[in-house]
Amino acid sequence: MENLVLDNKTKKSRIPAWLDLTQSGTGLVLGLFMWVHMLLISSILLGKGSFNFVANMMELSFLSPTGEGYPIAVVLAVSGVFTLFILHAGLGMRKFPSSYKQYKAVRSQMKLLKHEDTNLWFYQALTGFIMFFAGSVHLYTMLTHPDIDPYISAARVVTSNMWPLYLILLIAVEYHGAIGLYRLCMKWGWFTGKDAKKSRAKLKKLKKTLTAFFLVLGILSLIVFILIGIKNKDKNQEISTVIIPTTIEQTIS
Amino acid sequence: MSNEEKRTLTFEILRYNPQIKGDTPKMKKYEVVEAPGMTVFIVLNEIREEHDPSLQFDFVCRAGICGSCGMIINGEPKLACRTLTDTYPKGIITLLPLPVFELIGDLSVNTGKVMRQMSERVESWIHDKDAENVDLTRIEERMEPEVAEEIYELERCVECGLCLAACATKRMRDDFLGAVGFMRLARYAIDPRDKRSGKEFYDIIGDDDGVFGCMTLLGCEDYCPKDLPHQTQIAYLRRKMALGK
């Protein structure tokens, strides 16, 4: 209660420091996770077998005597990511414009200066806002239906009409993550080298390259899932309406 | 440059005098014949002398030292005295007053008020509880030349306010300290004569109005006319404050 009367300047809480560190820490983990996640998903481009191999590894099938794996491993991983996601979203919200007046000030600044990093921040905030909804739907789906398999994923994309959501989520994630990781480097002074300006230019170029790379990878993967989904549309109905069995062979055969 | 080659520049300047009741902001056009080595500052003087004596703008040194003539020139916060007209090939130049600051009139803003508040807020002076007991007959403790140079580098700030005008965070949140304040504090944080502890510095900038409020939009870094290392200094303060070092 002493904070009610104490001069704020004479005694500052350590909480803002922890909030800042946590926001950056969760952002770093989530950003790197998303790149790895995208690489794993893109294994579908090498064929259904490759995707199955990755999926089985994620389900820790190498630990299982029958080779079936443990979908609970996916549930636990998704729960961890979901927790970080909610934490990061809550902390990120603190930086959003909290009133029309603040929103107007940012938009006016963007119009006045046409400054790239200011614009990037706005798009980062916007894509973050989109992810509140799109990301939550995806994470909840994976939490309740943790089975990963090319046919199940394709059925989800086509028959369950998830492709528009995944497309929006892909664009939002790749922009938000890459801008966020670039900004983290700037914020904490990572990779500054001897010439901070040159390092920044290099990091920005890397950021743009990685965004383009992961967007192409994501869109190609989504197209492959759509094609698989269309090809197996009759069986998809079955997959999406029944409780998904543990192995896809049982459903497809 | 012969007379035939001389360009006629078009200046569009925001005119508004809040002291005049009922006055409304409007953009006014002026045409000026370009001269070799002409700066925006020279143009403003010419406009005031030949077109409109009521035009208000700030200046003192005319050489990029005082930091008085900051304004938004074609969408960039710049010093008028250091901006050559020939950097604009189209010959159309728009001038607006710096946002964030109280408008005195036209292109003139009150940066002094904000800078004074900033100085008081970061307690911009050497803090040493034993200062009164210093033996003045003894030679002052030596400072490493590298440290002195580092302090000098940060002291080059002319308080022009361009970093604040370029900061969207400052525009959104008026209480945000901004790069000029961080630069000033970083200067004292590295000065061995300032005996303030990390905790004492934290009490000044350890919140969302201070260093944790910085969203790293880097307008300060990109538009500082003195090329001060804002990005690295703010990152240094953030690490120092967050990690309690």
CSV table of C-alpha atoms in Angstrom, one decimal, chain B:
chain,number,residue,atom,x,y,z
B,1,MET,CA,25.3,28.3,-62.8
B,2,SER,CA,23.9,30.7,-65.4
B,3,ASN,CA,20.6,32.5,-65.0
B,4,GLU,CA,19.0,30.2,-67.6
B,5,GLU,CA,19.9,27.1,-65.6
B,6,LYS,CA,18.5,28.4,-62.3
B,7,ARG,CA,15.6,26.5,-61.0
B,8,THR,CA,12.5,28.0,-59.4
B,9,LEU,CA,11.8,26.2,-56.2
B,10,THR,CA,8.3,25.9,-54.9
B,11,PHE,CA,8.0,25.9,-51.1
B,12,GLU,CA,4.8,24.8,-49.5
B,13,ILE,CA,4.8,25.9,-45.9
B,14,LEU,CA,2.3,25.3,-43.1
B,15,ARG,CA,1.1,28.7,-41.8
B,16,TYR,CA,-0.7,28.9,-38.5
B,17,ASN,CA,-0.4,31.3,-35.6
B,18,PRO,CA,-2.2,30.0,-32.5
B,19,GLN,CA,-1.9,33.4,-31.0
B,20,ILE,CA,-4.3,34.9,-33.5
B,21,LYS,CA,-7.9,34.1,-32.6
B,22,GLY,CA,-9.7,32.3,-35.3
B,23,ASP,CA,-6.6,31.5,-37.4
B,24,THR,CA,-6.6,28.1,-39.0
B,25,PRO,CA,-3.7,26.0,-40.3
B,26,LYS,CA,-3.2,26.3,-44.1
B,27,MET,CA,-0.5,25.4,-46.6
B,28,LYS,CA,0.9,28.4,-48.4
B,29,LYS,CA,3.1,28.4,-51.6
B,30,TYR,CA,6.2,30.5,-52.2
B,31,GLU,CA,8.4,30.5,-55.2
B,32,VAL,CA,12.1,31.2,-54.8
B,33,VAL,CA,14.9,31.1,-57.4
B,34,GLU,CA,17.6,28.6,-56.4
B,35,ALA,CA,21.1,29.8,-55.8
B,36,PRO,CA,24.3,27.7,-55.6
B,37,GLY,CA,24.8,26.1,-52.1
B,38,MET,CA,21.3,27.2,-51.0
B,39,THR,CA,19.9,25.7,-47.8
B,40,VAL,CA,16.3,25.6,-46.7
B,41,PHE,CA,17.4,28.1,-43.9
B,42,ILE,CA,18.6,30.6,-46.6
B,43,VAL,CA,15.3,30.2,-48.4
B,44,LEU,CA,13.3,30.9,-45.3
B,45,ASN,CA,15.2,34.1,-44.7
B,46,GLU,CA,14.5,35.1,-48.3
B,47,ILE,CA,10.8,34.4,-48.0
B,48,ARG,CA,10.7,36.4,-44.8
B,49,GLU,CA,12.6,39.3,-46.4
B,50,GLU,CA,10.9,39.4,-49.8
B,51,HIS,CA,7.6,37.7,-49.5
B,52,ASP,CA,6.2,37.5,-46.0
B,53,PRO,CA,7.8,39.1,-43.0
B,54,SER,CA,5.3,37.4,-40.7
B,55,LEU,CA,6.8,33.9,-41.3
B,56,GLN,CA,8.0,32.4,-38.0
B,57,PHE,CA,10.9,29.9,-37.8
B,58,ASP,CA,13.7,29.4,-35.3
B,59,PHE,CA,17.4,29.8,-35.9
B,60,VAL,CA,20.6,30.8,-34.0
B,61,CYS,CA,23.9,29.5,-35.4
B,62,ARG,CA,23.1,28.7,-39.1
B,63,ALA,CA,25.7,26.0,-39.0
B,64,GLY,CA,24.0,22.9,-37.5
B,65,ILE,CA,25.4,23.5,-34.0
B,66,CYS,CA,22.5,25.1,-32.1
B,67,GLY,CA,19.8,22.6,-33.2
B,68,SER,CA,17.2,25.4,-33.4
B,69,CYS,CA,16.0,25.1,-37.0
B,70,GLY,CA,14.5,21.6,-36.8
B,71,MET,CA,11.4,21.0,-39.0
B,72,ILE,CA,9.8,18.4,-41.2
B,73,ILE,CA,11.3,18.8,-44.7
B,74,ASN,CA,9.5,16.7,-47.3
B,75,GLY,CA,8.5,14.1,-44.7
B,76,GLU,CA,11.8,14.0,-42.9
B,77,PRO,CA,12.8,15.7,-39.6
B,78,LYS,CA,15.9,17.8,-40.5
B,79,LEU,CA,17.8,20.9,-39.7
B,80,ALA,CA,16.9,23.6,-42.2
B,81,CYS,CA,20.5,25.0,-42.1
B,82,ARG,CA,22.0,21.7,-43.1
B,83,THR,CA,19.5,20.8,-45.8
B,84,LEU,CA,20.6,21.8,-49.3
B,85,THR,CA,17.8,22.6,-51.8
B,86,ASP,CA,19.6,20.7,-54.5
B,87,THR,CA,18.9,17.4,-52.7
B,88,TYR,CA,15.3,17.8,-54.0
B,89,PRO,CA,15.4,17.3,-57.8
B,90,LYS,CA,11.7,18.0,-58.3
B,91,GLY,CA,12.2,21.4,-56.7
B,92,ILE,CA,9.0,21.1,-54.6
B,93,ILE,CA,9.7,21.3,-50.9
B,94,THR,CA,7.1,21.0,-48.1
B,95,LEU,CA,7.9,22.4,-44.7
B,96,LEU,CA,6.0,21.5,-41.5
B,97,PRO,CA,6.7,22.3,-37.8
B,98,LEU,CA,8.0,19.4,-35.6
B,99,PRO,CA,5.2,17.4,-34.0
B,100,VAL,CA,5.4,16.6,-30.3
B,101,PHE,CA,6.4,20.2,-29.3
B,102,GLU,CA,4.2,23.1,-28.4
B,103,LEU,CA,3.6,25.2,-31.6
B,104,ILE,CA,4.7,28.9,-31.2
B,105,GLY,CA,3.7,29.7,-34.8
B,106,ASP,CA,4.3,28.5,-38.4
B,107,LEU,CA,7.6,26.5,-38.2
B,108,SER,CA,8.6,27.7,-34.7
B,109,VAL,CA,8.1,25.2,-31.8
B,110,ASN,CA,9.1,25.3,-28.2
B,111,THR,CA,11.8,22.7,-27.8
B,112,GLY,CA,13.3,24.4,-24.9
B,113,LYS,CA,10.4,23.6,-22.6
B,114,VAL,CA,10.6,19.9,-23.3
B,115,MET,CA,14.4,19.8,-23.0
B,116,ARG,CA,14.3,21.5,-19.7
B,117,GLN,CA,11.7,19.0,-18.4
B,118,MET,CA,13.9,16.2,-19.8
B,119,SER,CA,17.0,17.6,-18.0
B,120,GLU,CA,15.2,17.8,-14.7
B,121,ARG,CA,13.7,14.4,-15.1
B,122,VAL,CA,17.0,12.6,-15.7
B,123,GLU,CA,18.7,14.9,-13.2
B,124,SER,CA,21.2,15.9,-15.8
B,125,TRP,CA,24.2,16.7,-13.6
B,126,ILE,CA,27.0,14.8,-11.8
B,127,HIS,CA,25.8,13.2,-8.6
B,128,ASP,CA,28.4,12.7,-6.0
B,129,LYS,CA,27.5,12.7,-2.3
B,130,ASP,CA,31.1,13.5,-1.4
B,131,ALA,CA,31.4,16.4,-3.8
B,132,GLU,CA,31.4,19.0,-1.0
B,133,ASN,CA,34.3,17.2,0.7
B,134,VAL,CA,36.5,17.2,-2.3
B,135,ASP,CA,40.0,18.5,-1.6
B,136,LEU,CA,40.4,21.3,-4.2
B,137,THR,CA,44.1,21.5,-3.6
B,138,ARG,CA,44.6,18.1,-5.1
B,139,ILE,CA,44.6,17.3,-8.8
B,140,GLU,CA,41.3,15.9,-10.1
B,141,GLU,CA,41.3,12.1,-10.6
B,142,ARG,CA,42.4,11.2,-14.1
B,143,MET,CA,39.9,9.8,-16.6
B,144,GLU,CA,40.9,7.3,-19.2
B,145,PRO,CA,41.0,9.0,-22.6
B,146,GLU,CA,38.7,6.3,-24.1
B,147,VAL,CA,36.0,7.0,-21.4
B,148,ALA,CA,36.4,10.8,-22.0
B,149,GLU,CA,35.9,10.3,-25.7
B,150,GLU,CA,32.9,8.1,-25.2
B,151,ILE,CA,31.3,10.8,-23.0
B,152,TYR,CA,32.2,13.4,-25.5
B,153,GLU,CA,30.6,11.4,-28.3
B,154,LEU,CA,27.3,11.3,-26.3
B,155,GLU,CA,27.6,15.0,-25.4
B,156,ARG,CA,27.4,16.0,-29.1
B,157,CYS,CA,23.6,16.1,-28.8
B,158,VAL,CA,22.3,19.6,-29.7
B,159,GLU,CA,18.8,19.0,-28.3
B,160,CYS,CA,17.2,19.8,-31.7
B,161,GLY,CA,14.3,17.5,-30.8
B,162,LEU,CA,14.4,15.7,-34.2
B,163,CYS,CA,14.6,12.3,-32.4
B,164,LEU,CA,11.4,13.1,-30.5
B,165,ALA,CA,9.6,14.3,-33.6
B,166,ALA,CA,10.7,11.1,-35.4
B,167,CYS,CA,9.4,8.8,-32.6
B,168,ALA,CA,5.9,7.3,-33.0
B,169,THR,CA,6.1,6.1,-29.4
B,170,LYS,CA,6.5,9.7,-28.2
B,171,ARG,CA,3.6,10.8,-30.4
B,172,MET,CA,1.4,8.1,-28.9
B,173,ARG,CA,2.5,8.6,-25.3
B,174,ASP,CA,3.4,12.0,-24.2
B,175,ASP,CA,5.1,10.9,-21.0
B,176,PHE,CA,7.6,8.8,-22.8
B,177,LEU,CA,11.1,10.1,-22.2
B,178,GLY,CA,12.5,9.6,-25.7
B,179,ALA,CA,16.0,9.3,-27.2
B,180,VAL,CA,17.3,12.7,-26.2
B,181,GLY,CA,16.7,11.7,-22.5
B,182,PHE,CA,18.2,8.3,-22.9
B,183,MET,CA,21.3,9.7,-24.6
B,184,ARG,CA,21.7,12.2,-21.7
B,185,LEU,CA,21.3,9.5,-19.1
B,186,ALA,CA,23.7,7.2,-20.9
B,187,ARG,CA,26.3,10.0,-20.8
B,188,TYR,CA,26.1,10.1,-17.0
B,189,ALA,CA,25.9,6.3,-16.7
B,190,ILE,CA,29.3,6.0,-18.2
B,191,ASP,CA,30.9,8.9,-16.4
B,192,PRO,CA,33.0,7.6,-13.5
B,193,ARG,CA,32.5,11.0,-11.7
B,194,ASP,CA,28.7,10.3,-11.4
B,195,LYS,CA,28.3,8.1,-8.4
B,196,ARG,CA,24.7,7.2,-9.0
B,197,SER,CA,24.1,3.4,-8.7
B,198,GLY,CA,22.3,1.2,-11.2
B,199,LYS,CA,19.3,1.2,-8.9
B,200,GLU,CA,19.2,5.1,-8.9
B,201,PHE,CA,19.3,5.1,-12.7
B,202,TYR,CA,16.6,2.5,-12.7
B,203,ASP,CA,14.4,4.7,-10.6
B,204,ILE,CA,14.6,7.3,-13.3
B,205,ILE,CA,14.0,5.2,-16.5
B,206,GLY,CA,13.0,1.8,-15.3
B,207,ASP,CA,9.3,1.8,-16.5
B,208,ASP,CA,7.2,2.1,-19.6
B,209,ASP,CA,7.6,5.8,-19.7
B,210,GLY,CA,11.3,5.2,-19.7
B,211,VAL,CA,13.5,2.6,-21.4
B,212,PHE,CA,11.0,-0.2,-21.4
B,213,GLY,CA,8.5,1.9,-23.2
B,214,CYS,CA,10.9,2.2,-26.2
B,215,MET,CA,9.4,0.1,-29.1
B,216,THR,CA,12.7,0.4,-31.1
B,217,LEU,CA,11.1,2.1,-34.1
B,218,LEU,CA,14.5,3.7,-34.6
B,219,GLY,CA,13.3,7.1,-36.0
B,220,CYS,CA,15.8,8.7,-33.5
B,221,GLU,CA,18.7,6.7,-35.0
B,222,ASP,CA,17.6,7.4,-38.6
B,223,TYR,CA,17.0,11.2,-38.3
B,224,CYS,CA,19.6,12.4,-35.8
B,225,PRO,CA,21.5,15.2,-37.5
B,226,LYS,CA,24.5,14.4,-35.4
B,227,ASP,CA,24.5,10.7,-36.2
B,228,LEU,CA,24.5,9.8,-32.5
B,229,PRO,CA,24.4,6.1,-31.7
B,230,HIS,CA,20.8,6.1,-30.3
B,231,GLN,CA,20.1,2.4,-31.1
B,232,THR,CA,23.2,1.1,-29.3
B,233,GLN,CA,22.8,3.5,-26.4
B,234,ILE,CA,19.2,2.6,-25.8
B,235,ALA,CA,20.0,-1.1,-26.1
B,236,TYR,CA,22.8,-0.6,-23.6
B,237,LEU,CA,20.5,1.1,-21.1
B,238,ARG,CA,17.8,-1.5,-21.7
B,239,ARG,CA,20.2,-4.3,-20.9
B,240,LYS,CA,21.6,-2.4,-17.9
B,241,MET,CA,18.2,-1.7,-16.5
B,242,ALA,CA,16.5,-5.1,-17.3
B,243,LEU,CA,19.3,-7.2,-16.1
B,244,GLY,CA,20.0,-5.0,-13.1
B,245,LYS,CA,23.7,-4.5,-14.0
